[in-house]
Amino acid sequence: MNFLTVLPLAVVMVAGTQFVAAALLPSADRPRAALLAYLGGVGVVVTIGVTVSWLVTRALRGFADRAQTDVGHLERTAHRIDWAVLVLLAVLAVVVCLRRRQTGTPRWLAIIQHAGPGRAARLGAVF
């Protein structure tokens, strides 16, 4: 799997949860303050993440030449990681299915619907 194959999947995974939260925050008790705090939390985390990623990339640039010689070993390791993640997802799917005995509004949805500015900022930082 190459970077261009994984990138759209990563964008959907990250943006999907943010769209859900942004769509539900207008129903909060103080919607304007909650949305502004949410956007502020997202902005802070994105700024910090991009800055740290840029600094790490610049610091590790010299290791790229050495990594190209280890391509065969990295491919075998990548296949093992793929299988490990697949097994982990299957186990988690079974656990979630076995714990689905209760119905009703999920707890996270109730939290978003009554989120104040502080909780909305933390939610933006986490998502």
PDB file of C-alpha atoms in Angstrom:
ATOM      1  CA  MET A   1       0.000   0.000   0.000  1.00  0.00           C
ATOM      2  CA  ASN A   2       1.509   3.323  -0.958  1.00  0.00           C
ATOM      3  CA  PHE A   3       0.997   6.808   0.394  1.00  0.00           C
ATOM      4  CA  LEU A   4      -1.480   7.873  -2.303  1.00  0.00           C
ATOM      5  CA  THR A   5      -3.664   4.868  -1.504  1.00  0.00           C
ATOM      6  CA  VAL A   6      -3.737   5.543   2.230  1.00  0.00           C
ATOM      7  CA  LEU A   7      -4.097   9.338   2.103  1.00  0.00           C
ATOM      8  CA  PRO A   8      -7.779   9.471   1.014  1.00  0.00           C
ATOM      9  CA  LEU A   9      -8.666   6.884   3.645  1.00  0.00           C
ATOM     10  CA  ALA A  10      -6.908   8.901   6.333  1.00  0.00           C
ATOM     11  CA  VAL A  11      -8.662  12.108   5.284  1.00  0.00           C
ATOM     12  CA  VAL A  12     -12.069  10.419   5.473  1.00  0.00           C
ATOM     13  CA  MET A  13     -11.270   8.926   8.886  1.00  0.00           C
ATOM     14  CA  VAL A  14     -10.167  12.249  10.325  1.00  0.00           C
ATOM     15  CA  ALA A  15     -12.629  14.565   8.609  1.00  0.00           C
ATOM     16  CA  GLY A  16     -15.638  12.300   9.174  1.00  0.00           C
ATOM     17  CA  THR A  17     -15.594  12.641  12.937  1.00  0.00           C
ATOM     18  CA  GLN A  18     -15.040  16.374  12.715  1.00  0.00           C
ATOM     19  CA  PHE A  19     -18.000  16.784  10.379  1.00  0.00           C
ATOM     20  CA  VAL A  20     -20.233  14.849  12.785  1.00  0.00           C
ATOM     21  CA  ALA A  21     -19.152  16.966  15.737  1.00  0.00           C
ATOM     22  CA  ALA A  22     -19.489  20.217  13.773  1.00  0.00           C
ATOM     23  CA  ALA A  23     -22.974  19.214  12.648  1.00  0.00           C
ATOM     24  CA  LEU A  24     -24.077  18.373  16.195  1.00  0.00           C
ATOM     25  CA  LEU A  25     -22.550  21.347  18.033  1.00  0.00           C
ATOM     26  CA  PRO A  26     -25.167  23.826  16.731  1.00  0.00           C
ATOM     27  CA  SER A  27     -27.680  21.996  18.921  1.00  0.00           C
ATOM     28  CA  ALA A  28     -25.585  22.714  22.044  1.00  0.00           C
ATOM     29  CA  ASP A  29     -26.813  25.004  24.802  1.00  0.00           C
ATOM     30  CA  ARG A  30     -24.583  27.879  23.595  1.00  0.00           C
ATOM     31  CA  PRO A  31     -23.994  27.022  19.928  1.00  0.00           C
ATOM     32  CA  ARG A  32     -21.952  30.044  18.806  1.00  0.00           C
ATOM     33  CA  ALA A  33     -19.505  29.823  21.701  1.00  0.00           C
ATOM     34  CA  ALA A  34     -19.275  26.048  21.347  1.00  0.00           C
ATOM     35  CA  LEU A  35     -18.541  26.201  17.613  1.00  0.00           C
ATOM     36  CA  LEU A  36     -15.928  28.937  17.993  1.00  0.00           C
ATOM     37  CA  ALA A  37     -14.230  27.031  20.804  1.00  0.00           C
ATOM     38  CA  TYR A  38     -14.330  23.840  18.722  1.00  0.00           C
ATOM     39  CA  LEU A  39     -12.690  25.592  15.771  1.00  0.00           C
ATOM     40  CA  GLY A  40     -10.104  27.091  18.101  1.00  0.00           C
ATOM     41  CA  GLY A  41      -9.238  23.661  19.513  1.00  0.00           C
ATOM     42  CA  VAL A  42      -8.925  22.192  16.029  1.00  0.00           C
ATOM     43  CA  GLY A  43      -6.768  25.113  14.905  1.00  0.00           C
ATOM     44  CA  VAL A  44      -4.370  24.783  17.830  1.00  0.00           C
ATOM     45  CA  VAL A  45      -3.932  21.048  17.371  1.00  0.00           C
ATOM     46  CA  VAL A  46      -3.476  21.290  13.598  1.00  0.00           C
ATOM     47  CA  THR A  47      -0.914  24.074  13.988  1.00  0.00           C
ATOM     48  CA  ILE A  48       1.059  22.131  16.583  1.00  0.00           C
ATOM     49  CA  GLY A  49       0.825  18.888  14.584  1.00  0.00           C
ATOM     50  CA  VAL A  50       2.009  20.449  11.337  1.00  0.00           C
ATOM     51  CA  THR A  51       4.853  22.274  13.078  1.00  0.00           C
ATOM     52  CA  VAL A  52       6.080  19.172  14.898  1.00  0.00           C
ATOM     53  CA  SER A  53       5.777  17.059  11.728  1.00  0.00           C
ATOM     54  CA  TRP A  54       7.770  19.614   9.749  1.00  0.00           C
ATOM     55  CA  LEU A  55      10.505  19.770  12.409  1.00  0.00           C
ATOM     56  CA  VAL A  56      10.741  15.966  12.663  1.00  0.00           C
ATOM     57  CA  THR A  57      10.873  15.618   8.875  1.00  0.00           C
ATOM     58  CA  ARG A  58      13.694  18.132   8.644  1.00  0.00           C
ATOM     59  CA  ALA A  59      15.591  16.401  11.442  1.00  0.00           C
ATOM     60  CA  LEU A  60      15.225  12.918   9.895  1.00  0.00           C
ATOM     61  CA  ARG A  61      15.958  13.849   6.290  1.00  0.00           C
ATOM     62  CA  GLY A  62      19.406  12.227   6.422  1.00  0.00           C
ATOM     63  CA  PHE A  63      18.007   8.797   7.236  1.00  0.00           C
ATOM     64  CA  ALA A  64      16.195   8.495   3.875  1.00  0.00           C
ATOM     65  CA  ASP A  65      19.232   7.164   1.991  1.00  0.00           C
ATOM     66  CA  ARG A  66      19.867   4.420   4.519  1.00  0.00           C
ATOM     67  CA  ALA A  67      16.200   3.423   4.544  1.00  0.00           C
ATOM     68  CA  GLN A  68      16.184   2.700   0.810  1.00  0.00           C
ATOM     69  CA  THR A  69      18.636  -0.172   1.307  1.00  0.00           C
ATOM     70  CA  ASP A  70      16.274  -1.873   3.764  1.00  0.00           C
ATOM     71  CA  VAL A  71      13.254  -1.981   1.431  1.00  0.00           C
ATOM     72  CA  GLY A  72      12.888  -5.786   1.401  1.00  0.00           C
ATOM     73  CA  HIS A  73      12.927  -6.018   5.171  1.00  0.00           C
ATOM     74  CA  LEU A  74      10.465  -3.145   5.453  1.00  0.00           C
ATOM     75  CA  GLU A  75       8.022  -4.817   3.041  1.00  0.00           C
ATOM     76  CA  ARG A  76       7.957  -8.011   5.124  1.00  0.00           C
ATOM     77  CA  THR A  77       7.446  -5.976   8.273  1.00  0.00           C
ATOM     78  CA  ALA A  78       4.668  -3.970   6.603  1.00  0.00           C
ATOM     79  CA  HIS A  79       2.805  -7.181   5.676  1.00  0.00           C
ATOM     80  CA  ARG A  80       3.072  -8.400   9.274  1.00  0.00           C
ATOM     81  CA  ILE A  81       1.738  -5.093  10.540  1.00  0.00           C
ATOM     82  CA  ASP A  82      -1.155  -5.246   8.055  1.00  0.00           C
ATOM     83  CA  TRP A  83      -2.138  -8.693   9.317  1.00  0.00           C
ATOM     84  CA  ALA A  84      -1.802  -7.646  12.954  1.00  0.00           C
ATOM     85  CA  VAL A  85      -4.066  -4.645  12.383  1.00  0.00           C
ATOM     86  CA  LEU A  86      -6.582  -6.824  10.532  1.00  0.00           C
ATOM     87  CA  VAL A  87      -6.710  -9.315  13.417  1.00  0.00           C
ATOM     88  CA  LEU A  88      -7.042  -6.486  15.948  1.00  0.00           C
ATOM     89  CA  LEU A  89      -9.940  -4.938  14.006  1.00  0.00           C
ATOM     90  CA  ALA A  90     -11.701  -8.303  13.776  1.00  0.00           C
ATOM     91  CA  VAL A  91     -11.349  -8.851  17.534  1.00  0.00           C
ATOM     92  CA  LEU A  92     -12.633  -5.345  18.259  1.00  0.00           C
ATOM     93  CA  ALA A  93     -15.600  -5.887  15.933  1.00  0.00           C
ATOM     94  CA  VAL A  94     -16.562  -9.024  17.852  1.00  0.00           C
ATOM     95  CA  VAL A  95     -16.182  -7.217  21.200  1.00  0.00           C
ATOM     96  CA  VAL A  96     -18.368  -4.317  20.044  1.00  0.00           C
ATOM     97  CA  CYS A  97     -21.040  -6.674  18.709  1.00  0.00           C
ATOM     98  CA  LEU A  98     -21.139  -8.614  21.972  1.00  0.00           C
ATOM     99  CA  ARG A  99     -21.501  -5.440  24.050  1.00  0.00           C
ATOM    100  CA  ARG A 100     -24.382  -3.988  22.009  1.00  0.00           C
ATOM    101  CA  ARG A 101     -27.170  -5.032  24.342  1.00  0.00           C
ATOM    102  CA  GLN A 102     -28.411  -1.568  25.186  1.00  0.00           C
ATOM    103  CA  THR A 103     -30.188   0.853  22.909  1.00  0.00           C
ATOM    104  CA  GLY A 104     -30.680   4.565  23.173  1.00  0.00           C
ATOM    105  CA  THR A 105     -28.698   7.720  22.642  1.00  0.00           C
ATOM    106  CA  PRO A 106     -24.959   7.122  22.779  1.00  0.00           C
ATOM    107  CA  ARG A 107     -23.162   8.868  25.618  1.00  0.00           C
ATOM    108  CA  TRP A 108     -20.856  10.782  23.261  1.00  0.00           C
ATOM    109  CA  LEU A 109     -23.871  12.233  21.439  1.00  0.00           C
ATOM    110  CA  ALA A 110     -25.426  13.492  24.680  1.00  0.00           C
ATOM    111  CA  ILE A 111     -22.111  15.088  25.624  1.00  0.00           C
ATOM    112  CA  ILE A 112     -21.872  16.924  22.289  1.00  0.00           C
ATOM    113  CA  GLN A 113     -25.464  18.146  22.485  1.00  0.00           C
ATOM    114  CA  HIS A 114     -24.830  19.836  25.839  1.00  0.00           C
ATOM    115  CA  ALA A 115     -21.230  20.882  25.275  1.00  0.00           C
ATOM    116  CA  GLY A 116     -20.095  24.209  26.603  1.00  0.00           C
ATOM    117  CA  PRO A 117     -17.184  26.167  25.123  1.00  0.00           C
ATOM    118  CA  GLY A 118     -14.569  24.382  27.254  1.00  0.00           C
ATOM    119  CA  ARG A 119     -15.770  20.919  26.344  1.00  0.00           C
ATOM    120  CA  ALA A 120     -16.140  21.935  22.685  1.00  0.00           C
ATOM    121  CA  ALA A 121     -12.523  23.174  22.618  1.00  0.00           C
ATOM    122  CA  ARG A 122     -11.328  19.878  24.132  1.00  0.00           C
ATOM    123  CA  LEU A 123     -13.485  17.997  21.638  1.00  0.00           C
ATOM    124  CA  GLY A 124     -11.921  19.939  18.771  1.00  0.00           C
ATOM    125  CA  ALA A 125      -8.452  19.208  20.121  1.00  0.00           C
ATOM    126  CA  VAL A 126      -9.171  15.495  20.468  1.00  0.00           C
ATOM    127  CA  PHE A 127     -10.860  15.028  17.106  1.00  0.00           C
TER     128      PHE A 127
END
